[in-house]
Tab-separated table of C-alpha atoms in Angstrom:
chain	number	residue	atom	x	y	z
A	83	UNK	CA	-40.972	9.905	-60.779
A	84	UNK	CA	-37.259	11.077	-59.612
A	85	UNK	CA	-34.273	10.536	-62.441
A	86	UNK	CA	-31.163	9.308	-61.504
A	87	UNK	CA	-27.965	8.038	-62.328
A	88	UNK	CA	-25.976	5.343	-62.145
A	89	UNK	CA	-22.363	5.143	-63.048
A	90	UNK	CA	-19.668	1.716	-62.947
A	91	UNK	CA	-17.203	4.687	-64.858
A	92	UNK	CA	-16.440	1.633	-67.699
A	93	UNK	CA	-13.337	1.944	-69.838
A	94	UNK	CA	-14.375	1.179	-73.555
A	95	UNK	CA	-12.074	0.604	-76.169
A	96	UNK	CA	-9.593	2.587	-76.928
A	97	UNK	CA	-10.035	4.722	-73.876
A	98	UNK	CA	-8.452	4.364	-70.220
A	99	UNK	CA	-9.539	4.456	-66.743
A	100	UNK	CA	-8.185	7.890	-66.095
A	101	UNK	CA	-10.593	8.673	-69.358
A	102	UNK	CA	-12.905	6.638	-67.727
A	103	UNK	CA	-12.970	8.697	-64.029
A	104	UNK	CA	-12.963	12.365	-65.558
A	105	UNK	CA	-16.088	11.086	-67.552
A	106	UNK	CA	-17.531	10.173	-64.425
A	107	UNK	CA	-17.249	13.932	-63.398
A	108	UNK	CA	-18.395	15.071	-66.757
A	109	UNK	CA	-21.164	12.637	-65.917
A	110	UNK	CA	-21.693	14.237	-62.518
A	111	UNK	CA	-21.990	17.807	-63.686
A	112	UNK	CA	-24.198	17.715	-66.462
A	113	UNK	CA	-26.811	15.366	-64.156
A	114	UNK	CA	-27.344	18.259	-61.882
A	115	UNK	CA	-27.589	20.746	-64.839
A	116	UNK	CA	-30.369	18.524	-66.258
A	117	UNK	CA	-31.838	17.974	-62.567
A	118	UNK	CA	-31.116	14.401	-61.850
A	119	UNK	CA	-31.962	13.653	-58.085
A	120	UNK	CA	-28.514	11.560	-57.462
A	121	UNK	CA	-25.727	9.963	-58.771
A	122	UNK	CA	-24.558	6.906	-57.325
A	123	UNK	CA	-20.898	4.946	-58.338
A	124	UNK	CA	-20.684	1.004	-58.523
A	125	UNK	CA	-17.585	-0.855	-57.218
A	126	UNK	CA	-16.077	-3.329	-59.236
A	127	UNK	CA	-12.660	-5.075	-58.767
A	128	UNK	CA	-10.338	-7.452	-60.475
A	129	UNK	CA	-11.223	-6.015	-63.821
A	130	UNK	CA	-10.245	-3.570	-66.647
A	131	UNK	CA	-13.972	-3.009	-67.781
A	132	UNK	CA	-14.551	-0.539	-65.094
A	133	UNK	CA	-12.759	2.187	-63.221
A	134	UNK	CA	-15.130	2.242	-60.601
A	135	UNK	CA	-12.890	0.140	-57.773
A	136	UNK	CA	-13.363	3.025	-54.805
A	137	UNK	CA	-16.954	4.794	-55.470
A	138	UNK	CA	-16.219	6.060	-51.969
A	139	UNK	CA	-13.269	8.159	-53.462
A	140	UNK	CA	-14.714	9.014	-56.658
A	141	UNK	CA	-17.967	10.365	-54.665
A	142	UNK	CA	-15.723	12.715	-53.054
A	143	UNK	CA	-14.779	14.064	-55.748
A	144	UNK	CA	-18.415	14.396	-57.544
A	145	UNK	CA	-19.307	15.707	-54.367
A	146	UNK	CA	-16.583	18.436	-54.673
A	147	UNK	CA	-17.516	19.237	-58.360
A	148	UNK	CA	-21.252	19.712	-57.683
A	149	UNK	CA	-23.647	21.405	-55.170
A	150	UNK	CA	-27.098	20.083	-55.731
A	151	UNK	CA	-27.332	16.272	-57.025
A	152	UNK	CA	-26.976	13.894	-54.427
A	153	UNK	CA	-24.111	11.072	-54.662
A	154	UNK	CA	-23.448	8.275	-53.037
A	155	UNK	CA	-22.305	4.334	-53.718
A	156	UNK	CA	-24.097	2.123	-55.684
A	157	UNK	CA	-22.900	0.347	-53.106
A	158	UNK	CA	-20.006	-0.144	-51.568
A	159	UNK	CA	-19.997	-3.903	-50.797
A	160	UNK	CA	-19.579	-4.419	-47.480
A	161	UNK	CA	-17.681	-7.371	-47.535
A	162	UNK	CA	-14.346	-6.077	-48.277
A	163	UNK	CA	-14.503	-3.877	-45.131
A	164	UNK	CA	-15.462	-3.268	-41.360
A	165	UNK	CA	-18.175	-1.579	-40.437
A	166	UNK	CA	-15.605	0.989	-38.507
A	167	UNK	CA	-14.509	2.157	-41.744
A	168	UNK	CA	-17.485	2.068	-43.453
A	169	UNK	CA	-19.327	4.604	-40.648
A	170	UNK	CA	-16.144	7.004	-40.907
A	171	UNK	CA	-15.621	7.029	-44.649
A	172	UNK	CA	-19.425	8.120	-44.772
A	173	UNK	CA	-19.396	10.302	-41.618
A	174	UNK	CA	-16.652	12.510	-43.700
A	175	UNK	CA	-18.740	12.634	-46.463
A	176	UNK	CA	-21.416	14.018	-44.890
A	177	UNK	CA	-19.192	16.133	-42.859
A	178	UNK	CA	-18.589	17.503	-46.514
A	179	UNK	CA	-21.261	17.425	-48.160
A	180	UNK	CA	-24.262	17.355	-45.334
A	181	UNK	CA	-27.427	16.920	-46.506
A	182	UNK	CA	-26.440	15.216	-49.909
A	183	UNK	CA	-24.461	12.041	-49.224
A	184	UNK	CA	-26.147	8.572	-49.842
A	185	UNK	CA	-24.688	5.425	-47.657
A	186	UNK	CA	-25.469	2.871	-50.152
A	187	UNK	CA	-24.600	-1.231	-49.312
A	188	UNK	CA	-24.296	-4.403	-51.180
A	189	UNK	CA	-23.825	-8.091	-50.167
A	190	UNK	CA	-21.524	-9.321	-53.868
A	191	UNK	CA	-18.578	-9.334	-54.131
A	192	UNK	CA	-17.928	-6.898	-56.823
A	193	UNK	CA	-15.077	-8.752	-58.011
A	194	UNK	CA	-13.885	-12.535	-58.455
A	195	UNK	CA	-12.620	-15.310	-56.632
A	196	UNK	CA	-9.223	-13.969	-56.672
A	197	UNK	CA	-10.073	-10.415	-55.853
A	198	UNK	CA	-12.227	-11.306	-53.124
A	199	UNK	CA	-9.102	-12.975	-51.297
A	200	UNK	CA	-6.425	-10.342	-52.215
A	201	UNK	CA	-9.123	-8.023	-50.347
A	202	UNK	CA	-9.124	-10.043	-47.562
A	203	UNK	CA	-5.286	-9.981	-47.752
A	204	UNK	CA	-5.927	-14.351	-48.073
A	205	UNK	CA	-8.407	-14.785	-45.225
A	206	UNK	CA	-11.653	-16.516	-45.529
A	207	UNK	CA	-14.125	-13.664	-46.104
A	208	UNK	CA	-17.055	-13.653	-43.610
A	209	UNK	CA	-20.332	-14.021	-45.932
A	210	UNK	CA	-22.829	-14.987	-43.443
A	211	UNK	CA	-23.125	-11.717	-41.330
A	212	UNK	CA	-23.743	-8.887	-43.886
A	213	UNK	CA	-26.950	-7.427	-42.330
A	214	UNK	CA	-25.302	-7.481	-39.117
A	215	UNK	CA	-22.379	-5.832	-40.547
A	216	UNK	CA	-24.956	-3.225	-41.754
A	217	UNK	CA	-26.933	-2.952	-38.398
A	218	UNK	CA	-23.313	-1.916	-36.737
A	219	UNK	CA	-22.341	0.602	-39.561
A	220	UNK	CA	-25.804	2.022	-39.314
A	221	UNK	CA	-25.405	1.711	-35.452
A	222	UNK	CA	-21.530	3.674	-35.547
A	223	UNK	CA	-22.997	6.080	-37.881
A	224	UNK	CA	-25.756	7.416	-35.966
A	225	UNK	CA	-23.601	7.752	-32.700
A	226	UNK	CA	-24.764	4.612	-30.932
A	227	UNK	CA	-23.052	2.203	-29.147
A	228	UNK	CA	-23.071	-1.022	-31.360
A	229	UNK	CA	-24.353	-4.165	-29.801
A	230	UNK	CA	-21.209	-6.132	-31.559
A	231	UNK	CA	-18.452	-6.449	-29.017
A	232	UNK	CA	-15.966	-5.849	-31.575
A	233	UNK	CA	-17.331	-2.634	-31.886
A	234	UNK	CA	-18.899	-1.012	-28.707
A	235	UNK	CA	-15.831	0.065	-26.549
A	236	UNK	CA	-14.382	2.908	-29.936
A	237	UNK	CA	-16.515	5.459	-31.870
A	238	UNK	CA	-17.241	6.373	-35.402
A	239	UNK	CA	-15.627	9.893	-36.340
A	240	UNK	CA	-16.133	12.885	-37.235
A	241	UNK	CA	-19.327	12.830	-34.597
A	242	UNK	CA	-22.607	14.232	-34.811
A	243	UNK	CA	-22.523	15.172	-38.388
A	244	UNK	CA	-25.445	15.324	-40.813
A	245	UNK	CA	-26.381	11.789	-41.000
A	246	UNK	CA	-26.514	10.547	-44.720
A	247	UNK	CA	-29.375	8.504	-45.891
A	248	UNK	CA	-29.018	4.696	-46.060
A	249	UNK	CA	-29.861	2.134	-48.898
A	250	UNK	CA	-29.759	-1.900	-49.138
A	251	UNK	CA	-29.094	-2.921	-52.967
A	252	UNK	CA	-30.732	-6.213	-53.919
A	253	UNK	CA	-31.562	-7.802	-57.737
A	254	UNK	CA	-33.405	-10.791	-56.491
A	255	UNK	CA	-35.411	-9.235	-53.585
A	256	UNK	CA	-33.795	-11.248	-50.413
A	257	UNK	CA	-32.793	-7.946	-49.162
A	258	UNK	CA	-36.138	-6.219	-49.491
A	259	UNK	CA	-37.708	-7.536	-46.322
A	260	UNK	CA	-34.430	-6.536	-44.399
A	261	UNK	CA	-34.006	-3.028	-45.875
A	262	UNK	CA	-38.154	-2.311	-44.582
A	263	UNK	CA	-37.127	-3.655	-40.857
A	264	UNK	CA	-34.073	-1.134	-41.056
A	265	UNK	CA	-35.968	1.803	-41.994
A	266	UNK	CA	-33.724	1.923	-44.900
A	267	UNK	CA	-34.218	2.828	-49.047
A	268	UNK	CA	-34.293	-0.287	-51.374
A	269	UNK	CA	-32.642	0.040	-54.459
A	270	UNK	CA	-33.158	-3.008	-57.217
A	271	UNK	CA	-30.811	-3.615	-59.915
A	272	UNK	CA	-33.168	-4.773	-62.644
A	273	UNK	CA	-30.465	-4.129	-65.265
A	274	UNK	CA	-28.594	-7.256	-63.560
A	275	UNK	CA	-31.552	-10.058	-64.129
A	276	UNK	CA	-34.491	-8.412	-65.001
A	277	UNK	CA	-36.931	-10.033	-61.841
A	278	UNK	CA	-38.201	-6.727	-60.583
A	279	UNK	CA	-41.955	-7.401	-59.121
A	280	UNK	CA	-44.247	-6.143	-57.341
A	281	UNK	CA	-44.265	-8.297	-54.861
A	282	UNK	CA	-40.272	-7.367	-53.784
A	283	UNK	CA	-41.519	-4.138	-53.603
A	284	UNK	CA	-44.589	-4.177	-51.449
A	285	UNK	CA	-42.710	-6.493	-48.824
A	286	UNK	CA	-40.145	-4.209	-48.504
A	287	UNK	CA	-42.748	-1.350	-47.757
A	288	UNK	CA	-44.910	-3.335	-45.826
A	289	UNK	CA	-41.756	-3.757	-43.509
A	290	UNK	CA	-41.217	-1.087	-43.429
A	291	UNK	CA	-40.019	0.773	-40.320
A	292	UNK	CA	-39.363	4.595	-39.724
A	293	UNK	CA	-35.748	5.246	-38.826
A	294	UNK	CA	-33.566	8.015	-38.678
A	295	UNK	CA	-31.896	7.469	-41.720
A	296	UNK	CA	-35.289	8.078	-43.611
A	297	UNK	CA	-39.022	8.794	-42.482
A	298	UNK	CA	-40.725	6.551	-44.969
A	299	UNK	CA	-40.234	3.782	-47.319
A	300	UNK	CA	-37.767	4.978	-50.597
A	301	UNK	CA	-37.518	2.764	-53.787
A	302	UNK	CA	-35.274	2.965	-56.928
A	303	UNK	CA	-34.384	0.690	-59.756
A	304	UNK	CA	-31.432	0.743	-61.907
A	305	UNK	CA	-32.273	0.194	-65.913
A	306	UNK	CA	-29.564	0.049	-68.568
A	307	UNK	CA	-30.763	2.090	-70.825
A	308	UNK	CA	-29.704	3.467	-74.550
A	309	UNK	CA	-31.876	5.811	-76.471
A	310	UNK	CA	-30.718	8.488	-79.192
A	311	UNK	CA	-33.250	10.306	-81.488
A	312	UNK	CA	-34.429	7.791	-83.606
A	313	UNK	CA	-34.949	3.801	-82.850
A	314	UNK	CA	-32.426	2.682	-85.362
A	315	UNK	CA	-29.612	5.286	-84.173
A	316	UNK	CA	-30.572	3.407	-80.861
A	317	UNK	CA	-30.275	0.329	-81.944
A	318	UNK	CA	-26.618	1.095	-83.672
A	319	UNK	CA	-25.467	2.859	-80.450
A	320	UNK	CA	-26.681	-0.278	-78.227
A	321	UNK	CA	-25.148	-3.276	-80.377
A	322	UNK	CA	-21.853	-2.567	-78.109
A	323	UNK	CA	-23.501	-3.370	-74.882
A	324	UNK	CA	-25.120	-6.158	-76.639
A	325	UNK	CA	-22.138	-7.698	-77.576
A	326	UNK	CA	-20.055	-6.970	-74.254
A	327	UNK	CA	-23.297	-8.827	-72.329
A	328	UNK	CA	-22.972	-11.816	-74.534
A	329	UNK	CA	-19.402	-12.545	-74.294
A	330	UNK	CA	-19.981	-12.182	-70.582
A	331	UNK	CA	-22.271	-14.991	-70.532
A	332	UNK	CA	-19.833	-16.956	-72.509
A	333	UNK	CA	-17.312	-16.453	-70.006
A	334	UNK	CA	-15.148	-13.465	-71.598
A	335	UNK	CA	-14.976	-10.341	-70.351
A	336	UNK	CA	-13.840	-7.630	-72.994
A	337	UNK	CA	-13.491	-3.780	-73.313
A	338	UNK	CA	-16.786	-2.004	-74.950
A	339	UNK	CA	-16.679	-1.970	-78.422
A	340	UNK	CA	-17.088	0.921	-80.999
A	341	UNK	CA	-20.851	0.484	-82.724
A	342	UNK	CA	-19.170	-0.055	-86.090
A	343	UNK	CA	-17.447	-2.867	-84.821
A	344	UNK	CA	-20.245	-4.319	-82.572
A	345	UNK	CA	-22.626	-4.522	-85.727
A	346	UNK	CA	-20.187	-6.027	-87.948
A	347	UNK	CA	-19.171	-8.726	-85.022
A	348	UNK	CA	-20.338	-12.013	-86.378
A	349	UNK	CA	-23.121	-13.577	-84.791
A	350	UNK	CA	-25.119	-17.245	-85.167
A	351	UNK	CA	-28.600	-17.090	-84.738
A	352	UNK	CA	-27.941	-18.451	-81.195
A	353	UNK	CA	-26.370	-15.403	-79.901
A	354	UNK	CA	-29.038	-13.340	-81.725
A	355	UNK	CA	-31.705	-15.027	-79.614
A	356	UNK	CA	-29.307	-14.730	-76.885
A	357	UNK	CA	-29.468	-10.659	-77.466
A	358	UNK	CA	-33.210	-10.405	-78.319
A	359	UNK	CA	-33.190	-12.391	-74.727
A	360	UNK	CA	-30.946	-10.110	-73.116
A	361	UNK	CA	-33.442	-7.171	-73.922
A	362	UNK	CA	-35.519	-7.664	-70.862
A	363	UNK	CA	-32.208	-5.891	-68.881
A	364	UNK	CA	-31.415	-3.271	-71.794
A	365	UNK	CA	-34.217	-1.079	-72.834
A	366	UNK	CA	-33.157	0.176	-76.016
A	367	UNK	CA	-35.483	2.714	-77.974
A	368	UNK	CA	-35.830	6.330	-79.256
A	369	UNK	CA	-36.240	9.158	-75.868
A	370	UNK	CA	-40.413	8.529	-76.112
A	371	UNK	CA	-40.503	5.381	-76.301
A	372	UNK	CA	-37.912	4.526	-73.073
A	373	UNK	CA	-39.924	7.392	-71.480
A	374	UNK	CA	-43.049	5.769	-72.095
A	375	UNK	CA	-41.762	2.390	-70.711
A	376	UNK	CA	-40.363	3.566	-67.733
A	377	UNK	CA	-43.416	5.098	-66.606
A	378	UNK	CA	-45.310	2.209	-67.395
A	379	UNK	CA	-42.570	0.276	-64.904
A	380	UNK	CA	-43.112	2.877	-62.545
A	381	UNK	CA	-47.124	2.486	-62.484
A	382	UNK	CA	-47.173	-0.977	-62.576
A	383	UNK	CA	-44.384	-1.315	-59.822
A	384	UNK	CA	-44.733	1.533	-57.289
A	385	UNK	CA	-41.370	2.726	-57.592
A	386	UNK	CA	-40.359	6.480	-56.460
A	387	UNK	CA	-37.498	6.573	-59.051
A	388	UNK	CA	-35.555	5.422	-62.179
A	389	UNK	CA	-31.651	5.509	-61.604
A	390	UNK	CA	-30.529	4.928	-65.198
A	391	UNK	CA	-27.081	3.700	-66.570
A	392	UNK	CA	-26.050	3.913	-69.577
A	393	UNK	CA	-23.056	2.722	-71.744
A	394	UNK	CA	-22.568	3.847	-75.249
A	395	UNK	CA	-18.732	3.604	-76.479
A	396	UNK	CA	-18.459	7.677	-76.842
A	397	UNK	CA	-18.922	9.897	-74.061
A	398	UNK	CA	-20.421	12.238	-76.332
A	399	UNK	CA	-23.616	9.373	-77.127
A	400	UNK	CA	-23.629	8.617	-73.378
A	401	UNK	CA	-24.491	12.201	-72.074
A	402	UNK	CA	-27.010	12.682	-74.601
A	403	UNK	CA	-28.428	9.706	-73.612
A	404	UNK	CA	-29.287	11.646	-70.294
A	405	UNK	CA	-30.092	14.892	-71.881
A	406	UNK	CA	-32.932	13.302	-74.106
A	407	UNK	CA	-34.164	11.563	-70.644
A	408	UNK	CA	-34.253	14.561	-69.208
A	409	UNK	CA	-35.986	16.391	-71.734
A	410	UNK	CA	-38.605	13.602	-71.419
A	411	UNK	CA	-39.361	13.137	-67.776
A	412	UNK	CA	-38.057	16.062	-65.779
């Protein structure tokens, strides 16, 4: 099973974005030291959680600072752009970086009401024609003329450059089917809902259909994840997260908290059940034990890879997070 990561570069308290983005690169660096496969960056808008807003930018960049790990977007979502600038920010990439760049999609938002329209500079956003927006990107990528009339009298450049690989992202499986016809990877955010199943999984590969973006059916799923040495350092370390997921339900959206103040926040026994609840998406244990579960999830699934993410308030707890991962499974 391949290790990953996955990064939404968050801003916790007391810290600010520019903290936030440089961690990203310390983020970057250390994953290929350890031998993580890829590193993928979220997008997220209208929000002072994450730093994350152009994971197109901040790939350049990782791509820049490394040589090995593969990085890409985790995704980009496709509704804030055209697929024009979509093939030509990724064509450059790979221009860059050839061999290494992933081209990864999503059909949310990334954002809220108001940042969906202020992306849209006040227009209606089109919602109903994301996989076609992806067929054209794929289409203006690979050098083809698209079948979209909007798009078939320009080109995508930089031409003929190393093509990067392609991924759908999907948490409730509608895009599995889709990805398999496209001959594309299928990445599954069970850290947003916790419905991974089988069943997603073997549609997608039973659609699947060689393409040039990649010979053969790919799979990963994204797990938050916090582990330290022992279960109850875990457990201290993951309160934050905790806490930050069940304001979010409740409507609030605040920065990360230190663990000394997230286990001193006062809680009913509602919100505890809420938390104990919440564990499906947060696997929170000592470096065995989340070891041991994710290759259980792997086995029972049929996945080729865990892309971990991972959000303790200090950097410090968040990279060894990946360095006891490591140790475990790589």
């Amino acid at each position: 099973m391949r290790l990953s990561i996955l990064d939404q570069a968050p801003i916790t308290k007391g810290n600010k974005a520019v903290d936030a983005l440089k961690k990203a690169e310390e983020l970057a660096i250390l994953g290929e030291e350890l031998g993580y496969y890829r590193m993928w960056m979220a997008e997220h808008h209208g929000t002072n959680g994450f730093a994350s807003s152009a994971p197109e930018v901040i790939a350049a960049h990782l791509a820049a600072k490394t040589s090995k790990i593969r990085i890409g977007t985790g995704g980009v979502m496709m509704m804030h752009y055209s697929p024009l600038k979509l093939a030509e920010v990724f064509k450059t990439l790979s221009a860059f970086s050839p061999g290494r760049i992933d081209f990864g999609v999503g059909r949310a938002p990334g954002g809220d009401q108001r940042s969906i329209y202020a992306l849209s500079e006040g227009r209606q956003p089109l919602l109903h024609n994301m996989y076609e927006k992806f067929d054209t990107a794929l289409q203006l990528i690979n050098d083809e003329v698209p079948i979209d009339d909007l798009y078939n009298q320009t080109i995508a450049t930089p031409s003929q450059v190393v093509l990067p690989k392609a991924w759908l992202l999907g948490s409730t499986g509608n895009s599995a089917i889709q990805a398999g016809i496209r001959g594309v990877g299928y990445s599954f955010a069970q850290f947003f809902n916790g419905e991974l199943s089988k069943q997603i999984l073997d549609a997608y590969k039973k659609n699947f259909q060689p393409s040039v973006f990649m010979e053969k059916p790919e799979i990963n799923v994204s797990y938050m994840v916090t582990t330290a040495e022992t279960k109850e350092e875990a457990e201290f370390e993951a309160m934050p997260q905790d806490i930050w997921r069940l304001l979010f339900m409740k409507g609030r959206i605040a920065p990360i908290m230190t663990p000394e103040e997230a286990n001193e926040y006062p809680l009913t026994e509602m919100d505890r059940m809420t938390i104990k609840e919440n564990r499906k998406i947060h696997l929170v244990g000592d470096a065995k034990e989340i070891a041991t579960m994710l290759q259980k999830e792997q086995k029972q699934y049929g996945f080729d890879e865990a892309m971990i993410i991972s959000i303790p308030h200090s950097q410090e707890k968040r990279l060894h997070v990946y360095r006891l991962l490591a140790r475990e499974l790589l």
